[in-house]
mmCIF file of C-alpha atoms in Angstrom:
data_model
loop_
_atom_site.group_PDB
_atom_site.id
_atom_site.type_symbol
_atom_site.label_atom_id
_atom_site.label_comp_id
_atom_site.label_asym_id
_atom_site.label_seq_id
_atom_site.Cartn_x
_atom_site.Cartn_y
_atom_site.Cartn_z
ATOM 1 C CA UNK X 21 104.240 132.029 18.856
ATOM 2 C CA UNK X 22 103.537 133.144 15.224
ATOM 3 C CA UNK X 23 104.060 130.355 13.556
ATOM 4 C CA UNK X 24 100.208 129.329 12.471
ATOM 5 C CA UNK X 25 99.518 133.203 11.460
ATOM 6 C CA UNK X 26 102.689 133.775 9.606
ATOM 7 C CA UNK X 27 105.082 130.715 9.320
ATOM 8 C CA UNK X 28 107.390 132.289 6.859
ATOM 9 C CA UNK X 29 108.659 135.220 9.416
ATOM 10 C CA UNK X 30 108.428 132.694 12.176
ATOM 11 C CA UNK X 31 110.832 130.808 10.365
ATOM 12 C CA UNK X 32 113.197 133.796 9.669
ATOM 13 C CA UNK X 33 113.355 134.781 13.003
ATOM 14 C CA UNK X 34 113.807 131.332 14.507
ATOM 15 C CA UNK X 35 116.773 130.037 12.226
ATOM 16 C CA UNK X 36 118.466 133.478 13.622
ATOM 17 C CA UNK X 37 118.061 132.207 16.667
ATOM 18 C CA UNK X 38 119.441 128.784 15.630
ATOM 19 C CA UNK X 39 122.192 130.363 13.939
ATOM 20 C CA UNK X 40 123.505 132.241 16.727
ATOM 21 C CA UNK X 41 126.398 132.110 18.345
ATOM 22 C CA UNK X 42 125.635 132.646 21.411
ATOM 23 C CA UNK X 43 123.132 129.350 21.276
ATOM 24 C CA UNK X 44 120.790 127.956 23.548
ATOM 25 C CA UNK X 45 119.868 126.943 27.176
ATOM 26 C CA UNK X 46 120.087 123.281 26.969
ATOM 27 C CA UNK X 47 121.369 121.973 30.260
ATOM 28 C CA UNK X 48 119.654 122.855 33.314
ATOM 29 C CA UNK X 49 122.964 124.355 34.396
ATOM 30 C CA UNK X 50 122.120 127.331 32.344
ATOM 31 C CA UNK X 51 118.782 127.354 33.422
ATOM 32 C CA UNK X 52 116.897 130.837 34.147
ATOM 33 C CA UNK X 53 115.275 131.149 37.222
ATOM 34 C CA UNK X 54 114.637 134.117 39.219
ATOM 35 C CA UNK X 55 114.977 134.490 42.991
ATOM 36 C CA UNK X 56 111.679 135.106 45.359
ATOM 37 C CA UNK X 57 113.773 136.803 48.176
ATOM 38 C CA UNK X 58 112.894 135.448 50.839
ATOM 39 C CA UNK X 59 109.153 135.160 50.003
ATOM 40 C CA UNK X 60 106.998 131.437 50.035
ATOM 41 C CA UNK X 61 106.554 130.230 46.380
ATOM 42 C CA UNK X 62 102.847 131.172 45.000
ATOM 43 C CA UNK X 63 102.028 127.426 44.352
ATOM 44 C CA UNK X 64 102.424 126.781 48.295
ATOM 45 C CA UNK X 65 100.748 129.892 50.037
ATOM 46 C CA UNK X 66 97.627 128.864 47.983
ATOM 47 C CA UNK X 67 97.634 125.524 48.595
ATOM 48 C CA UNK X 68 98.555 125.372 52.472
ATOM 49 C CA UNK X 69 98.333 128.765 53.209
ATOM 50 C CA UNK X 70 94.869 129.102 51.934
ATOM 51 C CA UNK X 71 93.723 125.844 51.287
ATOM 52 C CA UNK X 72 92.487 126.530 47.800
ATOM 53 C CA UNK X 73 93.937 124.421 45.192
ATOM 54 C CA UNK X 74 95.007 120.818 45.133
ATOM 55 C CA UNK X 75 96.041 118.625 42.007
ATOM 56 C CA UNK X 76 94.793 119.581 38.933
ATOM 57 C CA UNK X 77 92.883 115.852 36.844
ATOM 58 C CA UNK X 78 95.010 116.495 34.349
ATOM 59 C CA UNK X 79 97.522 115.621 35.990
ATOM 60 C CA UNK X 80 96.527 112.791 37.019
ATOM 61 C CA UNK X 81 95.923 111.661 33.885
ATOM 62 C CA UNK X 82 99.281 111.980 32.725
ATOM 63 C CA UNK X 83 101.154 111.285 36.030
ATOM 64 C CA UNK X 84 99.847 108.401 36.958
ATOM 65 C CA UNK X 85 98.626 106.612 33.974
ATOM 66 C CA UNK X 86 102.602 107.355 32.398
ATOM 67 C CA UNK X 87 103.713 105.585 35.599
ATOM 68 C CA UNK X 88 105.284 108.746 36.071
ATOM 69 C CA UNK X 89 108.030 109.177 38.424
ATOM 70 C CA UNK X 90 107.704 113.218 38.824
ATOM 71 C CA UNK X 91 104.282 112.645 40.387
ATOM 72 C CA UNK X 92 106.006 112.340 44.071
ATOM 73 C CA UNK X 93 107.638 115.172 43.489
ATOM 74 C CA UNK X 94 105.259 117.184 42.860
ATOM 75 C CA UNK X 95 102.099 116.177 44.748
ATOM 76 C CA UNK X 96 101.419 114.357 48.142
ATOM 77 C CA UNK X 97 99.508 110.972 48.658
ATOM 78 C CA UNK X 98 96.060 111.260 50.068
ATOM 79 C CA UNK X 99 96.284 110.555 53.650
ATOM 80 C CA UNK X 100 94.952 106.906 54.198
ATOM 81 C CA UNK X 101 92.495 108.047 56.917
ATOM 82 C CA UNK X 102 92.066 111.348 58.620
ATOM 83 C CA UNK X 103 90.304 111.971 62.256
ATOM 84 C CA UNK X 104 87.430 114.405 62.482
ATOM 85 C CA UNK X 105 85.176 116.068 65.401
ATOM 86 C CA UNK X 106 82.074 114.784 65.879
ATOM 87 C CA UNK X 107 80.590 116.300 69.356
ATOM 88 C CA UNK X 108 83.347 115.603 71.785
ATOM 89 C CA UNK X 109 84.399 112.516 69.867
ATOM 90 C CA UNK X 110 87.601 112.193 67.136
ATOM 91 C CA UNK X 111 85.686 109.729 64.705
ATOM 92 C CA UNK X 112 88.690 108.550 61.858
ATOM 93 C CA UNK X 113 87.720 108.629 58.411
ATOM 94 C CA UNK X 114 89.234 106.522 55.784
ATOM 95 C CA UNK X 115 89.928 107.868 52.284
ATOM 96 C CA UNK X 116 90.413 105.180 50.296
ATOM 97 C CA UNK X 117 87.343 105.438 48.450
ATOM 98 C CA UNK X 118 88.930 108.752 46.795
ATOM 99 C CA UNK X 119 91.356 106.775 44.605
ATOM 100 C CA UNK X 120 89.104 103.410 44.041
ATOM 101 C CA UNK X 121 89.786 103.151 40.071
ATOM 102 C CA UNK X 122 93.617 103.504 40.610
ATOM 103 C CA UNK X 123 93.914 101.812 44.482
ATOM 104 C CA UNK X 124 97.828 101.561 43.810
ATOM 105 C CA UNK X 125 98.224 104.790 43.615
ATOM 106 C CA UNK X 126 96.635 107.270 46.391
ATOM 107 C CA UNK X 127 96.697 110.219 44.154
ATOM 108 C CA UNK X 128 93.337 112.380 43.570
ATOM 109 C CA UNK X 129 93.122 115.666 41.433
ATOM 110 C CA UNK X 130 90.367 118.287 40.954
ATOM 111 C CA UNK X 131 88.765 118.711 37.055
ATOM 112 C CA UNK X 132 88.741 122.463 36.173
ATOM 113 C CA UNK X 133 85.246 123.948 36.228
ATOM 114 C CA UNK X 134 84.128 121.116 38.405
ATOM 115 C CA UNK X 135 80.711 121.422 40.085
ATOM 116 C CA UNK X 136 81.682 121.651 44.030
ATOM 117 C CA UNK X 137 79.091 121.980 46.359
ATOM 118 C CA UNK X 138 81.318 122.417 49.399
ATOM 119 C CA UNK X 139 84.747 123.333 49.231
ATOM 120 C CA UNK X 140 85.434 121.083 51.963
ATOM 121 C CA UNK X 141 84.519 118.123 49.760
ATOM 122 C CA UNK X 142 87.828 118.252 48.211
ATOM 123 C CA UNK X 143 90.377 119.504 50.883
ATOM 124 C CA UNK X 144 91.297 115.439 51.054
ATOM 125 C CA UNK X 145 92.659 115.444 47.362
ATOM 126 C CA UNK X 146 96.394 115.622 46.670
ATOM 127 C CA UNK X 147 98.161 118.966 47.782
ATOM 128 C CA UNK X 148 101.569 119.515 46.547
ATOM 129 C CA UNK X 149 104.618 118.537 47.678
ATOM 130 C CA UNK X 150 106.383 120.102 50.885
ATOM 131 C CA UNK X 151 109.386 120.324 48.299
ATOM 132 C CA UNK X 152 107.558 123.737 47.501
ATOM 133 C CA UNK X 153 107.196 124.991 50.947
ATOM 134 C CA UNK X 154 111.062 125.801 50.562
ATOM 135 C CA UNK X 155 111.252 126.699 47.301
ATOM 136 C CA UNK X 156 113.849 129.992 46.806
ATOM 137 C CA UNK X 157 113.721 130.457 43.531
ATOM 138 C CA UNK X 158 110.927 130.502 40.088
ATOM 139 C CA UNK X 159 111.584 129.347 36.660
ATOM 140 C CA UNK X 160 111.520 131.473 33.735
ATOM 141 C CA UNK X 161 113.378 129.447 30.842
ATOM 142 C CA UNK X 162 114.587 126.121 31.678
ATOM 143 C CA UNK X 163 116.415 123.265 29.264
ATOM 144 C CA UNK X 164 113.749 121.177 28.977
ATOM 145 C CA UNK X 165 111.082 124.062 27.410
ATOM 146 C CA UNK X 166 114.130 124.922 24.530
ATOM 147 C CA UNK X 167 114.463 121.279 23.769
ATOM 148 C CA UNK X 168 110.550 120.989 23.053
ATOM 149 C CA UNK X 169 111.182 124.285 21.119
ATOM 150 C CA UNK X 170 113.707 123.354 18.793
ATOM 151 C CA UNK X 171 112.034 120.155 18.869
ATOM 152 C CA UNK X 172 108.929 121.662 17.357
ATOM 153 C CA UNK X 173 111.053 124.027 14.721
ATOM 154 C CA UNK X 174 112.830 120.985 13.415
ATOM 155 C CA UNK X 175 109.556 119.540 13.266
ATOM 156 C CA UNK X 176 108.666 122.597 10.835
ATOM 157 C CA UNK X 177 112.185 122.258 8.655
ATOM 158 C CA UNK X 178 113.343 125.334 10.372
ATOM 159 C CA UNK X 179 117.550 124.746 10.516
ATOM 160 C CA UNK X 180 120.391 125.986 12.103
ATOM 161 C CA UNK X 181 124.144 125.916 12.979
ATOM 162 C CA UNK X 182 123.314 125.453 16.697
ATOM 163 C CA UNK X 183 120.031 122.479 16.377
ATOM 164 C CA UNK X 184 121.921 119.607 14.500
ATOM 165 C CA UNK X 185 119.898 116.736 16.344
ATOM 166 C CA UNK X 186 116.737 115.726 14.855
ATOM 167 C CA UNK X 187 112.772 116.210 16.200
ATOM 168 C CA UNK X 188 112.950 112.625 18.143
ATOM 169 C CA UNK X 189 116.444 113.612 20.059
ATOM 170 C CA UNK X 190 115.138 117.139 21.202
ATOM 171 C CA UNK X 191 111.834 115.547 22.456
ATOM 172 C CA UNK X 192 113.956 113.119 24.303
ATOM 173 C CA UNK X 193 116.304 115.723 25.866
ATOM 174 C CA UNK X 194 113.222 117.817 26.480
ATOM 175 C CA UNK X 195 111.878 114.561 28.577
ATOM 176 C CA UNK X 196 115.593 114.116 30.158
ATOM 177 C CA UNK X 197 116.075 117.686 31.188
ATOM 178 C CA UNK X 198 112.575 117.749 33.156
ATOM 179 C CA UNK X 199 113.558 114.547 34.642
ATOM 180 C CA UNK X 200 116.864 115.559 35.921
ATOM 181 C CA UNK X 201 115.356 119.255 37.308
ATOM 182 C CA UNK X 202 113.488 116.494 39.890
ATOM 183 C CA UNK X 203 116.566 114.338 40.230
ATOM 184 C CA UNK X 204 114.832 111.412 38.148
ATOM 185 C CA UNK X 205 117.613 110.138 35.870
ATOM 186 C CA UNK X 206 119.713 107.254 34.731
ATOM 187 C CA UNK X 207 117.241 103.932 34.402
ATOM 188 C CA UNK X 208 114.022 105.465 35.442
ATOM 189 C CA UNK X 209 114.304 108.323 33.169
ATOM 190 C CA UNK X 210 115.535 105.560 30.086
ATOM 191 C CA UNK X 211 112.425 103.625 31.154
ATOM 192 C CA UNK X 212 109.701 106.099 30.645
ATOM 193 C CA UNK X 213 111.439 107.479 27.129
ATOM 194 C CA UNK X 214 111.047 104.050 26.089
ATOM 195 C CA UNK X 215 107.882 103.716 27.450
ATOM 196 C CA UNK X 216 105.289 102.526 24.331
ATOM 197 C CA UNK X 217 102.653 101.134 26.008
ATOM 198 C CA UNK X 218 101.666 103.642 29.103
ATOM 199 C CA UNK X 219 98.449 105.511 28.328
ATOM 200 C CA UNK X 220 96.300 108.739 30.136
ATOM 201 C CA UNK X 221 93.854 107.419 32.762
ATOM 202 C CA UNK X 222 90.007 108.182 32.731
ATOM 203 C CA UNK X 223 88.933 110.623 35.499
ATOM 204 C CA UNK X 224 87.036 109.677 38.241
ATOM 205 C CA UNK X 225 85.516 111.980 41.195
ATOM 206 C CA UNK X 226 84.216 110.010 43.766
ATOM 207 C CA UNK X 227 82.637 113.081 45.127
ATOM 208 C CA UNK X 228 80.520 114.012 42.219
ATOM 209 C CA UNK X 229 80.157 112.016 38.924
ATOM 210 C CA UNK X 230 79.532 115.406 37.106
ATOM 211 C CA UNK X 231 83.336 115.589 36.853
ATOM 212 C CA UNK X 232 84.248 112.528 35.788
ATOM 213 C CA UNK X 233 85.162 112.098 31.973
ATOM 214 C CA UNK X 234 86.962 109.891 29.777
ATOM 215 C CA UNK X 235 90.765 110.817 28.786
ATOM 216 C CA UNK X 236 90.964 112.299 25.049
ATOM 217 C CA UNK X 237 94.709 111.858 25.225
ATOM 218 C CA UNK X 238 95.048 108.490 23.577
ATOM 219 C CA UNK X 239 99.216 108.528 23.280
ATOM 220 C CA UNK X 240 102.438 106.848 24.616
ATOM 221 C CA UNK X 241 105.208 108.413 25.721
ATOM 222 C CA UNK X 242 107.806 106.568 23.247
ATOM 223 C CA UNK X 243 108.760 108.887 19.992
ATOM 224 C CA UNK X 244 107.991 107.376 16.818
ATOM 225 C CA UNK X 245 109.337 108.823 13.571
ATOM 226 C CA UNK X 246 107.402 107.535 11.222
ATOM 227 C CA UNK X 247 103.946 109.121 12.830
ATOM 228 C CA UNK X 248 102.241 111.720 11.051
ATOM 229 C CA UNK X 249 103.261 115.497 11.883
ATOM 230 C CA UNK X 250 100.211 116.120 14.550
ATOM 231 C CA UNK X 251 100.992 113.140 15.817
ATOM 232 C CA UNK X 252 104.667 114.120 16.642
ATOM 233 C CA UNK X 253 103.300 117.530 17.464
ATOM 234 C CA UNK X 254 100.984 116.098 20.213
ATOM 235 C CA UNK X 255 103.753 114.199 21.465
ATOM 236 C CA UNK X 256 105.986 117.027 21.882
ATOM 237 C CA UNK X 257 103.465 119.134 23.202
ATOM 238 C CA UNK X 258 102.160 117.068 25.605
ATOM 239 C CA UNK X 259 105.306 116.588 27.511
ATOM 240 C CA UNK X 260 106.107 120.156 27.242
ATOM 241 C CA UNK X 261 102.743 120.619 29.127
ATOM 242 C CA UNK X 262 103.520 118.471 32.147
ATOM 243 C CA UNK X 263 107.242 120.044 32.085
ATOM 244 C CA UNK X 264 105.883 123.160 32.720
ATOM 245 C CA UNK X 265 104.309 122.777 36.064
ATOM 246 C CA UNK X 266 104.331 125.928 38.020
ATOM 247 C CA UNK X 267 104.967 127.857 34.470
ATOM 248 C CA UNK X 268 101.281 127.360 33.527
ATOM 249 C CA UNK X 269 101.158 131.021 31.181
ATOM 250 C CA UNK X 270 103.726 129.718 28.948
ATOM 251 C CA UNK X 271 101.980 126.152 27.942
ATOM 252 C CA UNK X 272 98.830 128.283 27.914
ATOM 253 C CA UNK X 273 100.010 130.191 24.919
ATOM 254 C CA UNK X 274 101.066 126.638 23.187
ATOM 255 C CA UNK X 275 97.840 125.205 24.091
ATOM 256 C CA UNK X 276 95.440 127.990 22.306
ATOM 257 C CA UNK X 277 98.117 128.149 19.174
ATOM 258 C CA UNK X 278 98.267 123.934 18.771
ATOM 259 C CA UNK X 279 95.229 122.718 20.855
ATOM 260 C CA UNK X 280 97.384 120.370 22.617
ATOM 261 C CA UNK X 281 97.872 118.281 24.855
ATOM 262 C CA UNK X 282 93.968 117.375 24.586
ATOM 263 C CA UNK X 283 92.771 118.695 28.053
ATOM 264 C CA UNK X 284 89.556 117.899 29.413
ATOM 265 C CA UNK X 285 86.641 119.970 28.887
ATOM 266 C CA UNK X 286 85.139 121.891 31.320
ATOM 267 C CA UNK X 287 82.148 119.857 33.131
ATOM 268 C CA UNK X 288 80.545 123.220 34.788
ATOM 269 C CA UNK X 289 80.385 125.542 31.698
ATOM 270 C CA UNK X 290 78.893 128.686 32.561
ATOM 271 C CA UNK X 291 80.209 131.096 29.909
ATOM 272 C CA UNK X 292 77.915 133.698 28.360
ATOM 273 C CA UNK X 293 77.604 136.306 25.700
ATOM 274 C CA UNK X 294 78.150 139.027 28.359
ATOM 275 C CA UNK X 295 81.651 138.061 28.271
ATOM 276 C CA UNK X 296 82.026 135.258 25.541
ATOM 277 C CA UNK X 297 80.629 132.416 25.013
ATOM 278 C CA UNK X 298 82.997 128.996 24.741
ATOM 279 C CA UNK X 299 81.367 126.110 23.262
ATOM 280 C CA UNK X 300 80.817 122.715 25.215
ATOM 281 C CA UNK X 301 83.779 121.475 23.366
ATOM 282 C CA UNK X 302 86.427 124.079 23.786
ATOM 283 C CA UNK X 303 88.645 126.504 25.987
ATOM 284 C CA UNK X 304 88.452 129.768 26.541
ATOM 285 C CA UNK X 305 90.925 132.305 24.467
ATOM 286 C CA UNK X 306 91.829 135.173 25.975
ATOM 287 C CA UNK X 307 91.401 136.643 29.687
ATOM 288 C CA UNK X 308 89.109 140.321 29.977
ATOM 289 C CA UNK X 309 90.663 143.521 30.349
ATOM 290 C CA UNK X 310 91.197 144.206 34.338
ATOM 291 C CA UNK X 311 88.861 145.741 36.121
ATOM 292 C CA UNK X 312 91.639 148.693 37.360
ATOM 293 C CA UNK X 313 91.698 149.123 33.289
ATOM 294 C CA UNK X 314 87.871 149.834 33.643
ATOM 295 C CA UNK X 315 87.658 152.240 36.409
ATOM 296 C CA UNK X 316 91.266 153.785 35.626
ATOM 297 C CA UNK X 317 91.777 153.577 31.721
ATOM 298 C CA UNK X 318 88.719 154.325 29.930
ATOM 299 C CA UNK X 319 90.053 155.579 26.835
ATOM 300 C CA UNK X 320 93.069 153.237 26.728
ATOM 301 C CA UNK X 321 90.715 150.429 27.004
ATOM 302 C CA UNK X 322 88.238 151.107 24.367
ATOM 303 C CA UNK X 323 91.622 151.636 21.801
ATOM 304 C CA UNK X 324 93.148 148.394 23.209
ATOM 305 C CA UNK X 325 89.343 146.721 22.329
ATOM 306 C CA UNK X 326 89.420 148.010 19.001
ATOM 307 C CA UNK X 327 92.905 145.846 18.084
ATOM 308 C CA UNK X 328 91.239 142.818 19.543
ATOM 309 C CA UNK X 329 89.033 142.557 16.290
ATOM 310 C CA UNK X 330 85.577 141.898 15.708
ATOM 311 C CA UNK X 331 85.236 139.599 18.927
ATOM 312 C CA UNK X 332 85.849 142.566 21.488
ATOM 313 C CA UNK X 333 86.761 141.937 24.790
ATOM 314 C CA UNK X 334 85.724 138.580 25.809
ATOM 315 C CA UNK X 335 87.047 135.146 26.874
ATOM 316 C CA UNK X 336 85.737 133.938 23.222
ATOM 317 C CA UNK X 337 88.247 135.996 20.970
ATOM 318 C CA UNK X 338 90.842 134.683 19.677
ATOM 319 C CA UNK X 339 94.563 136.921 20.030
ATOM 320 C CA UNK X 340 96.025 137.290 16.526
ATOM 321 C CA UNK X 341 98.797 134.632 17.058
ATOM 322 C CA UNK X 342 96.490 132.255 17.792
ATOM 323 C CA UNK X 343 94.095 131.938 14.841
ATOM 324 C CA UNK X 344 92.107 128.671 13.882
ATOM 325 C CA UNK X 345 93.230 126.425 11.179
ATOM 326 C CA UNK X 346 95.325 123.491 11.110
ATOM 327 C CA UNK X 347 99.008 123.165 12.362
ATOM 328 C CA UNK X 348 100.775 122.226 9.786
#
C-alpha cells in the first residue's frame, strides 16, 4: 500500500513479513474466507434478485480475448433467443447481434459509466454464473492475491527467508492458484501461462456506440523476464485484477497506487467541481464522506476533511498512499 509514498518503510515492514516464521497463505488450502450464514452472496441478489448488474467490459476484454477458461465460471452465455409479449402474441427474439464482433463466444458485458437509455436495453447481457446463487462463503485473502504480492515485492528487491522463488514463479503461482479456486488446472491452466500471443479485445455495444472503445491493454499473458519493470508490473497486476473478482475494494486500492491494469475510461463522464472533477482520461480517487457522516458527524467530518489535504472531500483527491509519480 505505501510503497510509492514511502518505499523504504514499505520495504522494512514487508521483509518482516517475509521473514516470518509463521509465512504465508500460498495454497488455497489455507485460504481465508469468511462464512455468509446462511445469507445469498451480494454478487447474486443484485444480479438476479434485482436485476441490476451484469458483466462488467472489462471483463470481457480480458476473458475472452485471453481465451480464458474462468469466463464460464463466472458469467452465463447470452441466451441465443428469448420470447417476448407483444399483445397476446409470444414473438422470439434472437440475440445474436449482441456478440457480432466475437460470434464464437456469446458473452456481452456492460462499460462503466455507459450511457443507457433504458435499463431494459441491457438485461440480455451476461449475468453471472448460477455457481453464485449457492455460494456459502466470501473471500478475504486467498493464495493467488499473496503470490501477486510477493510477486510485486520481489519485483522491488524486497527479500526474505520465506519468498525464495523469483518475480516470474510468483506471477505464475498467482495465475495457478486462481485457476485451481475454479477447478481449471493441469493442461488448460499450463496453456494459458504459456500463452504469448492472446491479446484484450476491443469493446463493442451493439446497443449504443457511445460505449464502445478500443482496448488500452496491449499485453500477453506469458511472463517475460527480460521486460522492463512496468512492463512486469502490468503483467502482474493485471492478473491480480481479474483474480480478484468479487474482491473488487482490494484491486481498487492497487489500481489508484499503480494505474493498472489499463481500464477503460469512462464514456458518460459527468463529474463536477461540486464533488471533483476527473479528467476525460482518468478514474476517480477516493469515494465522499457518507451522507449519515453529514447529518450525524458534523464536527468529525470537517476534522476528517482537514487530513484529506488541499483537495477536500471529493472523488478528485488523491488518499496519501496513493500519490502520483512513477512506480518504480
Amino acid at each position: 500500500r505505501i510503497s510509492k509514498v514511502d518505499p523504504d518503510l514499505a520495504k522494512q515492514e514487508g521483509e518482516k513479513a517475509m521473514n516470518d516464521p509463521v509465512g504465508f497463505i500460498l495454497t488455497n488450502e489455507d485460504n481465508f474466507n469468511h462464512s455468509l450464514h446462511g445469507s445469498v452472496m451480494p454478487l447474486w441478489q443484485i444480479c438476479q434478485s434485482w436485476n441490476d448488474t451484469r458483466m462488467g467490459a472489462g471483463m470481457e476484454e480480458v476473458l475472452l480475448g485471453y481465451n480464458d477458461p474462468r469466463l464460464e465460471k463466472w458469467f452465463q452465455r447470452v441466451p441465443a433467443s428469448v420470447k417476448i409479449k407483444k399483445g397476446e402474441v409470444d414473438v422470439e427474439v434472437k440475440l445474436d447481434s449482441l456478440w457480432a464482433d466475437h460470434p464464437d463466444k456469446p458473452y456481452k458485458g456492460i462499460a462503466s459509466g455507459s450511457y443507457i437509455a433504458a435499463k431494459d436495453d441491457r438485461l440480455n447481457y451476461s449475468k453471472v454464473s448460477t455457481f453464485f446463487q449457492t455460494v456459502n462463503e466470501r473471500k478475504l485473502l486467498q493464495a493467488a492475491e499473496v503470490n501477486f504480492a510477493l510477486a510485486e515485492a520481489k519485483l522491488r528487491g524486497w527479500t526474505g527467508a520465506n519468498a525464495t522463488k523469483t518475480v516470474g514463479e510468483y506471477y505464475e503461482d498467482g495465475v495457478r492458484a486462481s485457476m485451481a479456486e475454479w477447478n481449471v488446472t493441469g493442461a488448460k491452466a499450463d496453456a494459458y501461462i504459456a500463452d504469448d500471443t492472446s491479446l484484450p479485445i476491443n469493446y463493442v455495444d451493439p446497443v449504443d456506440s457511445q460505449n464502445s472503445y478500443e482496448t488500452r491493454q496491449k499485453l500477453t499473458i506469458k511472463w517475460d523476464d527480460a521486460a522492463e519493470p512496468e512492463v512486469k508490473l502490468e503483467r502482474i497486476m493485471t492478473q491480480k485484477w481479474i483474480a480478484s473478482f468479487t474482491n473488487a475494494n482490494e484491486i481498487w486500492s492497487d489500481h489508484r497506487r499503480t494505474g493498472y491494469p489499463k481500464l477503460h475510461y469512462v464514456p458518460k463522464n459527468d463529474s463536477n467541481e461540486l464533488w471533483g472533477t476527473i479528467g476525460r482520461e482518468d478514474f476517480i480517487k477516493r469515494m465522499p464522506f457518507v451522507l449519515a457522516e453529514r447529518q450525524n458527524n458534523a464536527a468529525g467530518l470537517v476534522e476528517a476533511t482537514k487530513k484529506l489535504g488541499p483537495g477536500g472531500d471529493k472523488i478528485s483527491t488523491r488518499l496519501w498512499i496513493h500519490p502520483e509519480g512513477p512506480n518504480f
